[in-house]
Amino acid sequence: MAAAAASAARRAATGLFPMLLSSHSRALPRHGDFLALPSLVRPRRLPSHPAKLFFCSAAASSNGEAPEKARDMHLYNTRSRRREPFRPRAPGGEVGMYVCGVTPYDDSHIGHARAYVAFDVLFRYLRYLDYEVRYVRNFTDIDDKIIARANQLGEDPFSLSKRYSDDFLSDMAHLQCLPPSVEPRVSDHIDQIVTMIKQIIDNGCAYVVSGDVYFSVDNFPEYGKLSGRKLDDNRAGERVAVDDRKKNPADFALWKAAKDGEPWWDSPWGPGRPGWHIECSAMSAQYLGNSFDIHGGGEDLIFPHHENEIAQSRAACCDSSINYWVHNGFVNVNGQKMSKSLGNFITIRKVIELYHPLALRMFLLGTHYRSPINYTVEQLNVASDRLYYTYQTLRDCEESTQQDQSSSGGSLPFTTTHCIEKLHEDFETSMSDDLHTSVALAAISEPLKVMNDLLHTRKGKKQEKRLESLAVLEEKVRMVLSVLGLMPSSYHEALQQLREKALRRAGVTEEQVLQKI
């Protein structure tokens, strides 16, 4: 008896660690899975097409036709500056989505986390709505910054970019971002880039100067429509040096002549390498065609990068078009813009040394993707505690329902079905309204409260069909967490990791906390 009591006390105490110390995912469901019976089988890894392996959708029609979409989804389109209903170019076909990737010359920071978590959620939610999605995210593995950093470290530029690319992929895996369908690298697509530059020159929108090739913005009247900038106000982008040889200061490089000590490739204009912007135009066309559905990236890419992409792609192929331009907001740190010059540059690796990666993900999802987000330790602690409470509730529920998996048949109590229906409605309404993840997260609060009542209160323990209600509620909360990318491979493992991170932040051991208690 004494040993059992001590064990129970220890378990209760460890459950308090994150609260005391602070102030891979499952298969993706589809929308019809809200109506399906609970499934307690949990694959530890996501398959290549995880939505396929959840369980049969009750939304499928009896005659075998494809189920209707859960509801109309709306996305804010930067180009039109308004929310628009999402209508894919090929109804019933594959949705094409291109997101600008990293330039791997340093550790990835929380601004990268903000962007790629946001587009991972869009990827997941489109699949939840039964769309097949071809998601392309590139690596800019040759660039001025990479060359400068490699020279500084005395390292080969491709070796350096490969190392930081691998680190980035590791960071994304920790944050449970699903791997894109394709992850092309600039260095593997020089032929496609050269071909596109030839097309732009042939169409009269570029010129050659001493081995360099520049895009002529004066020959592209639509320039500036994405960003809303007038041509007279445009200036060279932050990565583009002023060059007196340009016909217009706003003209930008498509091809750069080789310099001593830099990587280069042969081209019709002499040895050299691609400019920054042309790569995304060439690679998106290679994998998605000249026209596709969604192009995404951070707000800082609207000008000049995405403005230049539109110009290049349209100059190379007049039929080129992208339906939706989607951009995420900036990350501030303690109310200031994050930058290396201010010394508030925070890497993903630095954060996850002390916090569970999914606590960082939950923090990021607590703000709408287009709004600026303010990173503070206090807010990260709140997200960590909330994550612990969520997993502890689901863990307790799982243990209770596994003790008795028998079902007495019949319908569930009204309170349970009402709670599930409201969760369904709130989740889909918020996510279909331009991905309001903060509202979707808030929608699980009431189900978690109901579950805790059923688990721990005298009244709840007496409720009819208590275990059946717990099983269904756990299943539906799990569904929401899966779409948001917050579902761990194991509640037990996640809780243990959260406790270990909290102890590390406090600089104490588990034994010391138990002695205090």
mmCIF file of C-alpha atoms in Angstrom, residues 64-345:
data_model
loop_
_atom_site.group_PDB
_atom_site.id
_atom_site.type_symbol
_atom_site.label_atom_id
_atom_site.label_comp_id
_atom_site.label_asym_id
_atom_site.label_seq_id
_atom_site.Cartn_x
_atom_site.Cartn_y
_atom_site.Cartn_z
ATOM 1 C CA GLY A 64 -19.111 6.033 -54.592
ATOM 2 C CA GLU A 65 -18.789 9.670 -55.713
ATOM 3 C CA ALA A 66 -16.127 11.848 -54.128
ATOM 4 C CA PRO A 67 -17.274 13.616 -50.945
ATOM 5 C CA GLU A 68 -18.042 17.315 -51.109
ATOM 6 C CA LYS A 69 -15.607 19.711 -49.484
ATOM 7 C CA ALA A 70 -16.401 20.473 -45.841
ATOM 8 C CA ARG A 71 -17.023 24.151 -46.622
ATOM 9 C CA ASP A 72 -15.687 26.928 -48.778
ATOM 10 C CA MET A 73 -12.199 27.977 -47.769
ATOM 11 C CA HIS A 74 -11.097 31.601 -48.028
ATOM 12 C CA LEU A 75 -7.515 32.863 -48.312
ATOM 13 C CA TYR A 76 -6.219 36.416 -48.180
ATOM 14 C CA ASN A 77 -4.623 37.214 -51.536
ATOM 15 C CA THR A 78 -1.828 39.767 -51.276
ATOM 16 C CA ARG A 79 -2.276 40.742 -54.918
ATOM 17 C CA SER A 80 -5.980 41.627 -54.625
ATOM 18 C CA ARG A 81 -5.611 42.733 -50.985
ATOM 19 C CA ARG A 82 -8.746 40.867 -49.931
ATOM 20 C CA ARG A 83 -9.995 37.489 -48.805
ATOM 21 C CA GLU A 84 -11.044 35.293 -51.704
ATOM 22 C CA PRO A 85 -12.798 31.908 -51.889
ATOM 23 C CA PHE A 86 -10.281 29.218 -52.723
ATOM 24 C CA ARG A 87 -10.953 27.840 -56.199
ATOM 25 C CA PRO A 88 -8.166 25.593 -57.529
ATOM 26 C CA ARG A 89 -7.203 25.867 -61.169
ATOM 27 C CA ALA A 90 -8.030 22.197 -61.740
ATOM 28 C CA PRO A 91 -11.165 21.300 -59.747
ATOM 29 C CA GLY A 92 -10.838 17.704 -58.682
ATOM 30 C CA GLY A 93 -7.152 17.768 -59.603
ATOM 31 C CA GLU A 94 -3.922 18.512 -57.810
ATOM 32 C CA VAL A 95 -3.410 21.833 -56.018
ATOM 33 C CA GLY A 96 -0.007 23.364 -56.761
ATOM 34 C CA MET A 97 1.714 25.287 -53.945
ATOM 35 C CA TYR A 98 5.201 26.824 -54.070
ATOM 36 C CA VAL A 99 6.794 28.317 -50.948
ATOM 37 C CA CYS A 100 10.139 30.111 -51.062
ATOM 38 C CA GLY A 101 12.673 28.190 -48.996
ATOM 39 C CA VAL A 102 15.765 29.184 -47.065
ATOM 40 C CA THR A 103 19.179 30.403 -48.111
ATOM 41 C CA PRO A 104 21.190 27.985 -45.946
ATOM 42 C CA TYR A 105 24.201 29.947 -44.727
ATOM 43 C CA ASP A 106 23.402 29.971 -40.975
ATOM 44 C CA ASP A 107 21.173 28.300 -38.381
ATOM 45 C CA SER A 108 17.450 28.697 -39.013
ATOM 46 C CA HIS A 109 15.681 31.208 -36.770
ATOM 47 C CA ILE A 110 12.187 31.598 -35.348
ATOM 48 C CA GLY A 111 11.207 33.727 -38.352
ATOM 49 C CA HIS A 112 11.774 30.643 -40.498
ATOM 50 C CA ALA A 113 9.771 28.595 -37.998
ATOM 51 C CA ARG A 114 6.912 31.089 -38.250
ATOM 52 C CA ALA A 115 6.790 30.884 -42.058
ATOM 53 C CA TYR A 116 7.112 27.142 -42.520
ATOM 54 C CA VAL A 117 4.753 26.219 -39.679
ATOM 55 C CA ALA A 118 2.144 28.517 -41.260
ATOM 56 C CA PHE A 119 2.460 26.903 -44.695
ATOM 57 C CA ASP A 120 2.627 23.436 -43.165
ATOM 58 C CA VAL A 121 -0.781 24.124 -41.604
ATOM 59 C CA LEU A 122 -2.106 25.306 -44.977
ATOM 60 C CA PHE A 123 -0.723 22.113 -46.561
ATOM 61 C CA ARG A 124 -2.347 19.966 -43.865
ATOM 62 C CA TYR A 125 -5.696 21.748 -43.991
ATOM 63 C CA LEU A 126 -5.958 21.531 -47.774
ATOM 64 C CA ARG A 127 -5.414 17.791 -47.481
ATOM 65 C CA TYR A 128 -7.975 17.634 -44.685
ATOM 66 C CA LEU A 129 -10.416 19.212 -47.165
ATOM 67 C CA ASP A 130 -9.703 16.300 -49.540
ATOM 68 C CA TYR A 131 -7.427 18.183 -51.936
ATOM 69 C CA GLU A 132 -4.376 16.470 -53.373
ATOM 70 C CA VAL A 133 -1.517 18.941 -52.953
ATOM 71 C CA ARG A 134 1.846 19.162 -54.708
ATOM 72 C CA TYR A 135 3.914 21.257 -52.305
ATOM 73 C CA VAL A 136 7.260 22.592 -53.584
ATOM 74 C CA ARG A 137 9.767 24.340 -51.282
ATOM 75 C CA ASN A 138 13.238 25.168 -52.585
ATOM 76 C CA PHE A 139 16.750 25.612 -51.235
ATOM 77 C CA THR A 140 18.744 28.596 -52.503
ATOM 78 C CA ASP A 141 22.025 26.733 -52.191
ATOM 79 C CA ILE A 142 24.130 29.254 -54.122
ATOM 80 C CA ASP A 143 23.937 32.934 -53.184
ATOM 81 C CA ASP A 144 26.084 35.944 -52.235
ATOM 82 C CA LYS A 145 25.516 35.293 -48.523
ATOM 83 C CA ILE A 146 26.548 31.652 -48.808
ATOM 84 C CA ILE A 147 29.711 32.577 -50.699
ATOM 85 C CA ALA A 148 30.614 35.295 -48.181
ATOM 86 C CA ARG A 149 30.066 32.977 -45.206
ATOM 87 C CA ALA A 150 32.014 30.141 -46.850
ATOM 88 C CA ASN A 151 34.950 32.471 -47.544
ATOM 89 C CA GLN A 152 34.808 33.660 -43.935
ATOM 90 C CA LEU A 153 34.977 30.074 -42.644
ATOM 91 C CA GLY A 154 37.375 28.813 -45.315
ATOM 92 C CA GLU A 155 34.790 26.250 -46.427
ATOM 93 C CA ASP A 156 33.462 25.127 -49.792
ATOM 94 C CA PRO A 157 30.160 26.983 -50.476
ATOM 95 C CA PHE A 158 28.304 23.804 -51.432
ATOM 96 C CA SER A 159 29.557 21.959 -48.364
ATOM 97 C CA LEU A 160 28.396 24.837 -46.165
ATOM 98 C CA SER A 161 24.963 25.091 -47.779
ATOM 99 C CA LYS A 162 24.498 21.308 -47.575
ATOM 100 C CA ARG A 163 25.327 21.324 -43.864
ATOM 101 C CA TYR A 164 22.892 24.125 -43.059
ATOM 102 C CA SER A 165 20.239 22.597 -45.335
ATOM 103 C CA ASP A 166 20.432 19.367 -43.353
ATOM 104 C CA ASP A 167 20.187 21.315 -40.095
ATOM 105 C CA PHE A 168 17.130 23.157 -41.419
ATOM 106 C CA LEU A 169 15.422 19.872 -42.307
ATOM 107 C CA SER A 170 16.164 18.602 -38.809
ATOM 108 C CA ASP A 171 14.600 21.753 -37.316
ATOM 109 C CA MET A 172 11.512 21.305 -39.486
ATOM 110 C CA ALA A 173 11.187 17.671 -38.399
ATOM 111 C CA HIS A 174 11.326 18.717 -34.742
ATOM 112 C CA LEU A 175 8.527 21.215 -35.424
ATOM 113 C CA GLN A 176 6.536 18.431 -37.148
ATOM 114 C CA CYS A 177 6.406 20.212 -40.489
ATOM 115 C CA LEU A 178 5.538 17.617 -43.117
ATOM 116 C CA PRO A 179 8.147 17.218 -45.857
ATOM 117 C CA PRO A 180 7.113 18.959 -49.096
ATOM 118 C CA SER A 181 6.388 16.906 -52.194
ATOM 119 C CA VAL A 182 9.550 18.279 -53.861
ATOM 120 C CA GLU A 183 12.560 20.147 -52.399
ATOM 121 C CA PRO A 184 14.603 21.387 -55.379
ATOM 122 C CA ARG A 185 17.999 23.072 -55.105
ATOM 123 C CA VAL A 186 19.180 25.894 -57.341
ATOM 124 C CA SER A 187 22.449 24.144 -58.200
ATOM 125 C CA ASP A 188 20.503 21.245 -59.745
ATOM 126 C CA HIS A 189 18.434 23.508 -62.031
ATOM 127 C CA ILE A 190 20.942 25.680 -63.875
ATOM 128 C CA ASP A 191 19.763 24.390 -67.286
ATOM 129 C CA GLN A 192 16.153 25.387 -66.561
ATOM 130 C CA ILE A 193 17.290 28.802 -65.307
ATOM 131 C CA VAL A 194 19.410 29.453 -68.412
ATOM 132 C CA THR A 195 16.515 28.413 -70.671
ATOM 133 C CA MET A 196 14.148 30.824 -68.918
ATOM 134 C CA ILE A 197 16.623 33.703 -69.157
ATOM 135 C CA LYS A 198 16.947 33.049 -72.917
ATOM 136 C CA GLN A 199 13.151 33.282 -73.245
ATOM 137 C CA ILE A 200 13.091 36.600 -71.359
ATOM 138 C CA ILE A 201 15.834 38.049 -73.585
ATOM 139 C CA ASP A 202 14.076 36.807 -76.730
ATOM 140 C CA ASN A 203 10.874 38.522 -75.580
ATOM 141 C CA GLY A 204 12.665 41.852 -75.204
ATOM 142 C CA CYS A 205 12.573 42.109 -71.396
ATOM 143 C CA ALA A 206 16.271 41.621 -70.562
ATOM 144 C CA TYR A 207 19.674 42.816 -71.780
ATOM 145 C CA VAL A 208 23.280 41.663 -71.498
ATOM 146 C CA VAL A 209 26.113 43.793 -70.117
ATOM 147 C CA SER A 210 29.637 42.313 -69.954
ATOM 148 C CA GLY A 211 28.439 38.825 -69.092
ATOM 149 C CA ASP A 212 25.696 39.986 -66.718
ATOM 150 C CA VAL A 213 22.033 39.770 -67.685
ATOM 151 C CA TYR A 214 19.540 42.286 -66.295
ATOM 152 C CA PHE A 215 15.758 42.321 -66.374
ATOM 153 C CA SER A 216 14.368 45.545 -67.823
ATOM 154 C CA VAL A 217 11.485 46.709 -65.641
ATOM 155 C CA ASP A 218 10.665 49.489 -68.138
ATOM 156 C CA ASN A 219 9.676 46.799 -70.639
ATOM 157 C CA PHE A 220 7.223 45.180 -68.217
ATOM 158 C CA PRO A 221 4.321 47.613 -67.595
ATOM 159 C CA GLU A 222 2.727 45.425 -64.893
ATOM 160 C CA TYR A 223 5.746 45.745 -62.607
ATOM 161 C CA GLY A 224 4.701 46.799 -59.092
ATOM 162 C CA LYS A 225 1.148 45.428 -59.024
ATOM 163 C CA LEU A 226 1.814 42.858 -56.284
ATOM 164 C CA SER A 227 3.540 45.250 -53.890
ATOM 165 C CA GLY A 228 1.564 48.336 -54.920
ATOM 166 C CA ARG A 229 4.771 50.256 -55.544
ATOM 167 C CA LYS A 230 5.143 52.763 -58.370
ATOM 168 C CA LEU A 231 8.125 52.253 -60.652
ATOM 169 C CA ASP A 232 9.533 55.669 -59.721
ATOM 170 C CA ASP A 233 9.583 54.633 -56.053
ATOM 171 C CA ASN A 234 11.322 51.316 -56.640
ATOM 172 C CA ARG A 235 14.919 50.837 -55.676
ATOM 173 C CA ALA A 236 17.327 47.957 -55.804
ATOM 174 C CA GLY A 237 16.533 45.202 -53.309
ATOM 175 C CA GLU A 238 18.627 44.670 -50.215
ATOM 176 C CA ARG A 239 20.600 41.859 -51.902
ATOM 177 C CA VAL A 240 21.204 43.882 -55.100
ATOM 178 C CA ALA A 241 24.113 46.310 -55.354
ATOM 179 C CA VAL A 242 23.673 49.563 -57.286
ATOM 180 C CA ASP A 243 25.152 49.195 -60.787
ATOM 181 C CA ASP A 244 25.651 52.206 -63.074
ATOM 182 C CA ARG A 245 25.461 49.913 -66.097
ATOM 183 C CA LYS A 246 21.742 49.358 -65.531
ATOM 184 C CA LYS A 247 19.258 51.137 -67.779
ATOM 185 C CA ASN A 248 17.025 51.659 -64.743
ATOM 186 C CA PRO A 249 18.200 51.425 -61.084
ATOM 187 C CA ALA A 250 15.309 49.023 -60.440
ATOM 188 C CA ASP A 251 16.547 46.526 -63.055
ATOM 189 C CA PHE A 252 17.687 43.323 -61.382
ATOM 190 C CA ALA A 253 20.172 40.574 -62.210
ATOM 191 C CA LEU A 254 19.050 37.383 -63.897
ATOM 192 C CA TRP A 255 22.609 36.136 -64.420
ATOM 193 C CA LYS A 256 25.851 37.270 -62.764
ATOM 194 C CA ALA A 257 29.207 37.029 -64.523
ATOM 195 C CA ALA A 258 31.730 34.823 -62.731
ATOM 196 C CA LYS A 259 34.144 36.374 -60.231
ATOM 197 C CA ASP A 260 37.404 34.940 -58.974
ATOM 198 C CA GLY A 261 36.923 32.302 -56.281
ATOM 199 C CA GLU A 262 33.165 31.913 -56.859
ATOM 200 C CA PRO A 263 31.240 28.912 -58.230
ATOM 201 C CA TRP A 264 30.213 29.305 -61.865
ATOM 202 C CA TRP A 265 28.481 27.536 -64.740
ATOM 203 C CA ASP A 266 28.702 27.965 -68.507
ATOM 204 C CA SER A 267 26.022 30.007 -70.261
ATOM 205 C CA PRO A 268 25.471 31.788 -73.611
ATOM 206 C CA TRP A 269 26.645 34.998 -71.882
ATOM 207 C CA GLY A 270 29.793 33.495 -70.427
ATOM 208 C CA PRO A 271 30.588 31.734 -67.148
ATOM 209 C CA GLY A 272 28.526 32.860 -64.186
ATOM 210 C CA ARG A 273 25.705 31.980 -61.805
ATOM 211 C CA PRO A 274 22.003 32.808 -61.401
ATOM 212 C CA GLY A 275 20.650 35.938 -59.762
ATOM 213 C CA TRP A 276 18.547 35.536 -56.635
ATOM 214 C CA HIS A 277 15.043 35.865 -58.111
ATOM 215 C CA ILE A 278 15.172 33.811 -61.315
ATOM 216 C CA GLU A 279 15.624 30.528 -59.477
ATOM 217 C CA CYS A 280 12.090 30.423 -58.040
ATOM 218 C CA SER A 281 10.494 31.287 -61.376
ATOM 219 C CA ALA A 282 12.400 28.468 -63.078
ATOM 220 C CA MET A 283 11.851 25.840 -60.378
ATOM 221 C CA SER A 284 8.152 26.592 -59.833
ATOM 222 C CA ALA A 285 7.596 26.303 -63.589
ATOM 223 C CA GLN A 286 9.584 23.054 -63.657
ATOM 224 C CA TYR A 287 7.480 21.324 -60.968
ATOM 225 C CA LEU A 288 4.112 23.087 -61.104
ATOM 226 C CA GLY A 289 3.884 24.512 -64.612
ATOM 227 C CA ASN A 290 3.757 28.141 -65.686
ATOM 228 C CA SER A 291 0.455 28.630 -63.835
ATOM 229 C CA PHE A 292 -0.478 27.207 -60.448
ATOM 230 C CA ASP A 293 -2.602 27.882 -57.381
ATOM 231 C CA ILE A 294 -0.639 29.213 -54.392
ATOM 232 C CA HIS A 295 2.691 30.975 -53.983
ATOM 233 C CA GLY A 296 3.765 31.690 -50.417
ATOM 234 C CA GLY A 297 6.504 33.210 -48.329
ATOM 235 C CA GLY A 298 7.256 35.791 -45.680
ATOM 236 C CA GLU A 299 5.942 39.325 -45.889
ATOM 237 C CA ASP A 300 9.505 40.550 -46.497
ATOM 238 C CA LEU A 301 9.529 38.718 -49.856
ATOM 239 C CA ILE A 302 6.649 40.691 -51.404
ATOM 240 C CA PHE A 303 9.184 43.217 -52.701
ATOM 241 C CA PRO A 304 11.494 42.731 -54.415
ATOM 242 C CA HIS A 305 11.560 38.936 -54.627
ATOM 243 C CA HIS A 306 7.970 38.054 -55.473
ATOM 244 C CA GLU A 307 7.446 41.189 -57.530
ATOM 245 C CA ASN A 308 10.448 40.159 -59.600
ATOM 246 C CA GLU A 309 9.249 36.574 -59.859
ATOM 247 C CA ILE A 310 5.993 37.716 -61.430
ATOM 248 C CA ALA A 311 7.867 39.907 -63.905
ATOM 249 C CA GLN A 312 10.295 37.125 -64.887
ATOM 250 C CA SER A 313 7.661 34.430 -65.228
ATOM 251 C CA ARG A 314 5.306 36.603 -67.271
ATOM 252 C CA ALA A 315 8.163 37.858 -69.471
ATOM 253 C CA ALA A 316 9.199 34.271 -70.186
ATOM 254 C CA CYS A 317 5.638 33.001 -70.699
ATOM 255 C CA CYS A 318 2.804 35.485 -71.171
ATOM 256 C CA ASP A 319 0.259 32.922 -69.939
ATOM 257 C CA SER A 320 2.005 32.511 -66.581
ATOM 258 C CA SER A 321 -0.239 33.248 -63.598
ATOM 259 C CA ILE A 322 -0.601 32.418 -59.920
ATOM 260 C CA ASN A 323 -4.042 32.552 -58.341
ATOM 261 C CA TYR A 324 -3.181 33.266 -54.703
ATOM 262 C CA TRP A 325 -0.197 35.084 -53.216
ATOM 263 C CA VAL A 326 -0.053 34.264 -49.496
ATOM 264 C CA HIS A 327 2.368 35.889 -47.025
ATOM 265 C CA ASN A 328 2.981 35.473 -43.305
ATOM 266 C CA GLY A 329 3.749 38.335 -40.913
ATOM 267 C CA PHE A 330 6.980 39.294 -39.169
ATOM 268 C CA VAL A 331 8.354 38.059 -35.839
ATOM 269 C CA ASN A 332 9.300 40.618 -33.202
ATOM 270 C CA VAL A 333 11.322 39.832 -30.080
ATOM 271 C CA ASN A 334 10.224 41.617 -26.925
ATOM 272 C CA GLY A 335 8.533 44.267 -29.051
ATOM 273 C CA GLN A 336 11.508 44.865 -31.385
ATOM 274 C CA LYS A 337 12.077 43.618 -34.915
ATOM 275 C CA MET A 338 14.305 40.558 -34.817
ATOM 276 C CA SER A 339 17.718 41.227 -36.366
ATOM 277 C CA LYS A 340 21.341 40.249 -35.878
ATOM 278 C CA SER A 341 22.360 43.905 -35.488
ATOM 279 C CA LEU A 342 20.131 44.267 -32.406
ATOM 280 C CA GLY A 343 21.452 41.060 -30.884
ATOM 281 C CA ASN A 344 17.957 39.548 -30.593
ATOM 282 C CA PHE A 345 18.373 36.969 -33.336
#
